[in-house]
Coordinates of C-alpha atoms and ligand atoms in Angstrom, one line a residue:
M1 CA 176.2 48.6 15.0
I2 CA 177.7 51.1 16.9
P3 CA 181.7 50.9 16.4
Y4 CA 184.2 51.5 19.7
A5 CA 185.8 54.8 17.7
D6 CA 185.6 56.1 13.8
L7 CA 187.9 57.9 12.8
K8 CA 185.7 59.4 9.3
P9 CA 184.1 61.9 10.9
Q10 CA 186.7 64.3 11.9
H11 CA 188.6 63.6 8.4
D12 CA 185.4 64.1 6.9
A13 CA 184.9 67.5 7.9
L14 CA 188.4 68.7 7.8
R15 CA 188.8 66.9 4.1
E16 CA 189.2 70.6 2.7
E17 CA 191.3 72.1 5.6
L18 CA 193.7 69.1 5.4
R19 CA 194.6 69.2 1.6
Q20 CA 195.8 73.1 1.8
A21 CA 197.6 72.2 4.5
I22 CA 199.3 69.0 3.2
D23 CA 199.2 70.9 -0.7
Q24 CA 201.9 74.0 0.4
V25 CA 204.0 71.6 2.3
L26 CA 203.8 70.1 -1.1
D27 CA 204.6 73.0 -2.5
S28 CA 207.5 74.3 -0.3
R29 CA 208.3 71.0 -0.4
Q30 CA 210.0 71.1 3.2
F31 CA 208.9 67.3 3.9
I32 CA 211.0 66.4 7.1
L33 CA 211.3 69.5 10.0
G34 CA 211.0 72.4 8.0
K35 CA 208.2 75.4 9.2
F36 CA 205.1 73.1 9.4
V37 CA 206.7 70.6 11.8
S38 CA 208.2 74.5 13.9
E39 CA 204.9 75.6 13.8
F40 CA 203.6 72.9 15.4
E41 CA 205.5 72.8 18.2
N42 CA 204.7 76.8 18.5
G43 CA 201.3 75.8 18.8
F44 CA 201.6 72.7 21.1
V45 CA 203.9 75.1 23.8
S46 CA 201.1 77.7 23.5
Y47 CA 198.5 74.6 23.4
S48 CA 200.5 72.3 27.2
G49 CA 202.2 75.5 28.6
A50 CA 206.0 74.0 28.5
R51 CA 207.8 76.2 27.5
H52 CA 209.7 73.3 25.0
A53 CA 208.1 71.2 22.5
I54 CA 210.2 69.0 20.2
A55 CA 208.3 67.0 17.6
V56 CA 209.4 63.8 16.7
N57 CA 208.5 61.2 14.5
S58 CA 206.4 58.8 17.3
G59 CA 205.4 58.9 20.8
T60 CA 207.8 55.6 21.6
S61 CA 210.9 57.7 20.1
A62 CA 209.5 60.5 22.2
L63 CA 209.4 58.1 25.2
H64 CA 212.9 57.0 24.2
L65 CA 214.2 60.2 23.9
A66 CA 213.2 61.7 27.3
L67 CA 214.5 59.3 28.9
L68 CA 218.0 59.7 27.2
A69 CA 218.0 63.1 27.4
A70 CA 217.0 62.6 31.8
G71 CA 220.5 60.5 31.5
V72 CA 219.2 57.0 31.1
E73 CA 222.4 54.5 30.2
P74 CA 223.1 51.4 29.7
G75 CA 222.3 48.8 33.7
D76 CA 220.2 52.6 35.5
E77 CA 216.7 51.2 36.6
V78 CA 214.0 53.6 35.6
I79 CA 210.9 52.7 37.3
T80 CA 206.8 52.1 35.8
V81 CA 204.3 50.2 36.0
P82 CA 202.8 47.3 33.7
F83 CA 199.5 47.5 33.3
T84 CA 200.5 50.2 30.1
F85 CA 200.6 50.2 26.5
A86 CA 204.5 48.2 25.3
A87 CA 206.1 51.4 24.5
T88 CA 206.4 52.5 28.2
V89 CA 208.9 49.8 28.5
A90 CA 209.8 48.9 25.7
A91 CA 211.4 52.1 25.5
V92 CA 213.9 52.0 28.8
H93 CA 214.8 48.7 26.8
Y94 CA 216.5 51.5 23.9
C95 CA 218.6 52.5 26.7
S96 CA 220.0 48.7 27.7
A97 CA 218.2 50.1 31.7
T98 CA 217.0 48.0 33.7
P99 CA 212.7 48.9 33.4
V100 CA 211.5 48.2 37.8
L101 CA 208.2 47.2 38.0
V102 CA 206.2 48.5 40.7
D103 CA 202.6 48.2 41.0
I104 CA 199.3 50.2 39.7
N105 CA 197.2 52.2 42.6
P106 CA 193.0 50.2 41.7
R107 CA 190.9 52.7 41.9
T108 CA 192.7 55.6 39.1
F109 CA 195.3 52.1 38.0
S110 CA 198.8 54.6 37.7
L111 CA 201.7 54.6 39.8
D112 CA 201.4 53.5 43.5
V113 CA 202.7 56.4 44.5
A114 CA 203.9 54.4 47.8
Q115 CA 205.8 51.7 46.0
F116 CA 208.0 53.8 43.5
E117 CA 209.6 55.2 46.2
A118 CA 209.9 51.4 48.1
A119 CA 211.5 51.5 44.5
I120 CA 214.7 53.8 44.6
T121 CA 217.4 52.7 44.6
P122 CA 221.2 54.7 43.9
R123 CA 221.3 53.4 40.5
T124 CA 217.0 54.9 39.7
K125 CA 217.2 57.9 36.9
A126 CA 213.4 58.0 36.4
V127 CA 210.2 57.2 36.7
M128 CA 208.1 57.2 34.8
P129 CA 204.1 57.5 35.1
V130 CA 201.4 57.0 32.4
H131 CA 198.6 58.7 32.9
L132 CA 196.5 56.3 31.5
Y133 CA 193.3 56.4 30.3
G134 CA 193.6 59.9 29.8
Q135 CA 193.7 61.4 33.3
I136 CA 197.1 63.3 35.2
A137 CA 198.7 59.8 37.5
D138 CA 197.0 60.2 41.0
G139 CA 199.8 62.1 43.3
M140 CA 201.9 63.8 41.2
E141 CA 202.8 66.0 43.2
E142 CA 203.7 63.2 46.1
I143 CA 205.6 61.7 42.9
C144 CA 207.6 64.9 41.6
A145 CA 208.4 65.6 45.4
I146 CA 209.4 62.7 46.1
A147 CA 211.5 63.0 42.7
K148 CA 213.2 65.3 43.4
R149 CA 214.2 64.3 46.7
H150 CA 216.1 61.9 45.4
G151 CA 217.5 63.7 42.1
I152 CA 215.4 61.1 39.2
A153 CA 213.7 62.7 36.7
V154 CA 209.5 62.1 36.5
I155 CA 208.9 61.8 32.5
E156 CA 205.3 61.5 32.1
D157 CA 204.0 59.3 29.6
A158 CA 201.2 61.9 28.4
A159 CA 200.4 59.8 24.8
Q160 CA 197.0 59.7 26.1
A161 CA 197.0 62.7 28.0
H162 CA 196.9 66.0 25.6
G163 CA 195.1 68.3 27.2
A164 CA 194.2 67.0 31.0
E165 CA 195.5 68.5 33.9
F166 CA 196.0 69.3 37.6
Q167 CA 195.5 72.0 39.7
G168 CA 195.1 74.6 36.4
R169 CA 198.7 72.5 34.9
R170 CA 198.7 70.3 31.5
A171 CA 199.9 67.1 30.8
G172 CA 204.0 67.6 29.5
A173 CA 204.5 70.8 31.3
I174 CA 204.6 69.0 35.2
G175 CA 207.8 66.6 35.4
D176 CA 210.1 67.1 34.0
L177 CA 209.8 65.0 30.6
G178 CA 206.5 65.2 29.0
C179 CA 205.4 62.7 26.5
F180 CA 203.3 62.6 23.7
S181 CA 201.9 60.4 20.4
F182 CA 200.0 61.5 17.6
Y183 CA 198.8 57.8 16.6
P184 CA 196.0 57.9 14.7
T185 CA 193.5 57.0 17.0
K186 CA 194.5 58.9 20.0
N187 CA 192.8 62.0 21.0
M188 CA 194.9 64.3 18.9
G189 CA 196.2 62.2 15.2
A190 CA 198.6 62.7 12.8
C191 CA 197.8 61.7 9.4
G192 CA 201.1 59.2 10.3
E193 CA 203.1 58.4 12.7
G194 CA 204.4 61.3 14.8
G195 CA 204.4 61.6 18.9
L196 CA 206.2 65.1 20.4
V197 CA 208.9 65.8 23.6
T198 CA 207.8 68.9 26.4
T199 CA 210.5 70.3 28.6
N200 CA 211.0 73.3 31.0
D201 CA 214.1 73.0 30.6
D202 CA 216.4 74.2 27.6
A203 CA 219.3 72.3 28.8
L204 CA 217.2 68.7 28.2
A205 CA 215.6 70.7 25.2
E206 CA 218.7 70.7 23.7
R207 CA 219.5 67.3 24.0
V208 CA 216.1 66.1 22.6
R209 CA 216.3 68.9 19.7
L210 CA 220.3 67.2 19.2
L211 CA 219.3 63.5 19.6
R212 CA 216.2 63.1 16.9
D213 CA 218.4 64.5 14.5
W214 CA 221.7 62.1 13.9
G215 CA 222.7 64.5 16.6
Q216 CA 223.5 66.8 14.8
D217 CA 224.3 70.7 15.9
R218 CA 225.4 72.1 12.4
K219 CA 225.4 69.4 9.4
Y220 CA 227.0 66.8 8.9
H221 CA 228.8 66.9 12.5
H222 CA 227.4 64.5 14.7
A223 CA 228.2 65.6 18.2
V224 CA 226.4 62.2 20.1
R225 CA 225.0 59.3 18.3
G226 CA 221.9 60.7 17.7
F227 CA 218.5 59.5 15.9
N228 CA 216.8 59.6 12.9
Y229 CA 213.2 60.5 14.5
R230 CA 212.0 63.9 14.0
M231 CA 208.7 64.8 12.6
E232 CA 207.9 64.9 8.5
G233 CA 206.2 68.4 7.6
I234 CA 202.8 66.4 6.6
Q235 CA 202.1 65.6 10.2
G236 CA 203.4 69.2 11.6
A237 CA 200.7 70.7 9.5
V238 CA 198.1 68.4 9.8
L239 CA 198.2 68.7 13.7
S240 CA 198.7 72.5 13.7
V241 CA 195.0 71.7 11.5
K242 CA 194.2 69.0 13.6
L243 CA 195.6 71.8 17.2
K244 CA 192.8 74.4 16.4
Y245 CA 190.4 71.4 16.9
V246 CA 191.4 69.6 20.0
E247 CA 190.5 71.8 22.5
Q248 CA 186.4 71.3 21.8
W249 CA 186.7 67.1 20.5
T250 CA 188.1 66.8 24.3
E251 CA 184.7 68.9 25.6
A252 CA 183.1 67.0 22.9
R253 CA 184.5 63.8 25.0
R254 CA 183.8 65.0 27.8
A255 CA 180.3 65.3 27.9
L256 CA 179.9 61.7 26.4
A257 CA 182.1 60.6 29.6
A258 CA 179.5 62.9 31.6
R259 CA 176.0 61.2 30.1
Y260 CA 178.1 57.4 31.2
D261 CA 179.0 58.1 34.6
A262 CA 174.9 59.3 35.0
L263 CA 173.5 56.6 33.3
L264 CA 175.7 54.1 34.5
D265 CA 175.3 56.1 38.8
G266 CA 174.4 53.2 40.8
V267 CA 174.1 50.1 38.5
P268 CA 175.9 47.4 40.7
G269 CA 178.8 45.5 38.7
V270 CA 180.4 48.8 37.0
T271 CA 182.9 50.2 38.4
R272 CA 183.1 54.0 37.0
P273 CA 186.6 55.7 36.8
A274 CA 187.5 57.6 39.2
V275 CA 188.0 60.6 39.0
L276 CA 190.7 62.5 41.0
P277 CA 189.7 66.1 42.8
D278 CA 191.3 69.4 40.8
S279 CA 192.2 66.8 37.7
R280 CA 190.7 67.3 33.9
H281 CA 190.7 63.7 33.5
V282 CA 190.9 63.8 29.1
Y283 CA 188.9 59.8 28.1
H284 CA 191.4 58.9 25.8
T285 CA 189.2 56.2 26.9
Y286 CA 185.7 55.8 28.9
T287 CA 187.7 52.7 31.4
V288 CA 185.0 50.9 33.4
R289 CA 185.5 47.6 35.9
V290 CA 182.8 44.2 35.1
A291 CA 183.3 41.2 36.7
E292 CA 182.8 38.7 33.6
R293 CA 184.8 41.1 32.0
D294 CA 184.9 38.4 28.9
R295 CA 181.6 37.3 28.3
V296 CA 180.5 40.1 28.7
Q297 CA 182.3 42.5 25.8
Q298 CA 180.8 38.5 24.0
E299 CA 177.1 40.5 24.6
L300 CA 177.8 44.0 24.4
T301 CA 180.0 43.0 20.0
A302 CA 176.3 40.2 19.8
A303 CA 174.8 43.2 20.4
G304 CA 176.1 45.0 17.4
I305 CA 178.9 47.1 20.5
G306 CA 182.6 47.5 20.1
T307 CA 184.7 47.7 22.5
A308 CA 188.0 47.3 23.8
I309 CA 190.4 46.0 25.7
H310 CA 193.4 47.9 28.1
Y311 CA 195.6 45.9 27.9
P312 CA 194.8 42.7 28.4
I313 CA 198.1 41.7 29.2
P314 CA 200.0 43.9 32.1
L315 CA 203.9 44.1 30.8
H316 CA 205.5 41.7 33.2
L317 CA 203.5 39.0 32.3
Q318 CA 204.2 38.8 28.3
P319 CA 207.0 36.6 26.7
A320 CA 208.6 39.5 25.1
Y321 CA 208.9 41.6 29.0
A322 CA 209.1 38.7 31.7
D323 CA 211.5 39.2 34.2
P324 CA 211.7 35.8 36.6
R325 CA 211.6 39.3 39.4
W326 CA 207.6 39.3 38.3
P327 CA 206.8 36.2 37.9
Q328 CA 202.7 35.8 38.4
G329 CA 201.4 37.3 41.3
S330 CA 203.8 39.9 42.2
L331 CA 202.1 42.1 40.4
P332 CA 198.1 41.7 40.8
Q333 CA 196.8 45.1 41.3
S334 CA 197.7 45.2 37.5
E335 CA 196.3 41.3 37.5
A336 CA 193.5 42.1 38.4
A337 CA 192.8 44.7 36.1
A338 CA 194.0 43.5 32.9
N339 CA 190.7 41.3 33.8
Q340 CA 188.9 43.7 34.7
V341 CA 188.3 46.5 32.7
L342 CA 186.0 47.6 29.5
S343 CA 186.5 50.6 27.7
L344 CA 183.4 51.4 25.5
P345 CA 182.7 54.1 22.5
I346 CA 183.7 57.4 23.2
Y347 CA 185.0 59.6 20.1
A348 CA 184.2 63.7 20.0
E349 CA 181.4 62.7 17.6
M350 CA 179.8 60.2 19.1
D351 CA 175.9 60.4 18.8
P352 CA 174.9 61.0 22.6
A353 CA 172.1 58.5 22.1
N354 CA 174.5 56.0 20.8
V355 CA 175.4 56.4 25.6
E356 CA 172.5 55.8 26.3
V357 CA 171.9 52.1 24.1
V358 CA 175.8 51.3 25.4
S359 CA 175.1 52.0 29.1
R360 CA 171.4 50.1 28.6
A361 CA 173.4 47.3 26.6
L362 CA 175.8 47.1 29.8
A363 CA 174.1 47.0 32.8
D364 CA 171.6 44.5 31.4
S365 CA 174.6 41.8 31.0
V366 CA 176.0 43.1 34.0
R367 CA 172.5 42.3 34.9
E368 CA 171.7 39.6 34.2
F369 CA 174.5 38.2 35.8
A370 CA 174.1 39.0 38.7
D371 CA 170.3 37.5 38.4
R372 CA 171.7 34.0 37.5
P373 CA 172.0 32.1 41.2
Ligands
LIG401 C1 200.2 54.6 22.0 C2 200.9 55.0 23.6 C3 202.6 54.9 23.5 C4 203.2 55.1 22.1 O1 202.9 55.0 20.7 P1 203.4 55.5 19.0 O2 203.1 56.5 18.4 O3 202.7 54.6 19.2 O4 204.6 55.1 19.1 C5 203.4 55.0 24.5 N1 202.4 54.9 25.7 C6 201.5 54.7 25.4 C7 200.7 55.0 27.6 C8 200.4 54.8 25.1 O5 198.9 54.8 24.1

């Protein structure tokens, strides 16, 4: 059996360190925000290169607060993609704003820059490129330049992109605001829920800080209508431990991806992940494209190989997010990708020998189909 991912080896290896960190929280009883969360925020400032890091209770909360801090109000428009996890679009609805969906670039699965520019209206307040699979969205420079010209905020959905870089700048330090998730299966995961907002702007940081803690500028004085989106002390302490290892884990993921790349190079019918120049891909997923994806996935499952699909249904075709402006067929690249993407096993502690087993099984499955009359 080769699992798609496995959280056990990481937590076994860190068991003692995590226990000590959690014990410190128990001793201090700083359960909500407090010094362990502040320490983690400081660590994430160094890690991301952004001026500010504000820890919250999930990646979804991070997106919601980033949109509010950017001034998104009911009726405003926010441009993003349907080929992402539901949270990206849900956060726009949380603001009673309107998501405006544009298609993806089929090579990198990120926002199509020309379509983004064409979708801007006087009501557009923000654009949310998603650094899907662990690579900075294609064309971030142009996205930021276009947004600046139109006075639109750029909010990076960096939930899958801890430590990803473009031209030496890290995820979360490129746009106006960056949103991270520490959901346990992300490249850096809490022992529970967690998220964080980064920004280089002092005023935006202040607004996010206010909003995450009931809008209180001092105790029991509510300056704005805020939320209970505070990070827990235990998660802050756990994440400070994990922050020490994330680079090592990222390099392990990159080495596994390089092995997949070498083994799948030239295999007909398998499209490997495109890596952009000047980009550091952190391989939250190693996602290939194949025709007959469902059959290939079934065959790998039968061979004892776990895989995943990110994501099987684009958001404009989900019952909860359907909108008459985007019927079936209206966002064809997203729809095609949803039918063809397949994420192969990858996690820092994965045995590199298993990359060979998976690659061979994938090549066999795809070839078998191509050989059929
Ligand atoms: C995981 C994820 C989120 C949401 O993060 P949570 O911490 O689960 O709320 C948002 N966007 C993307 C792209 C994600 O992968």
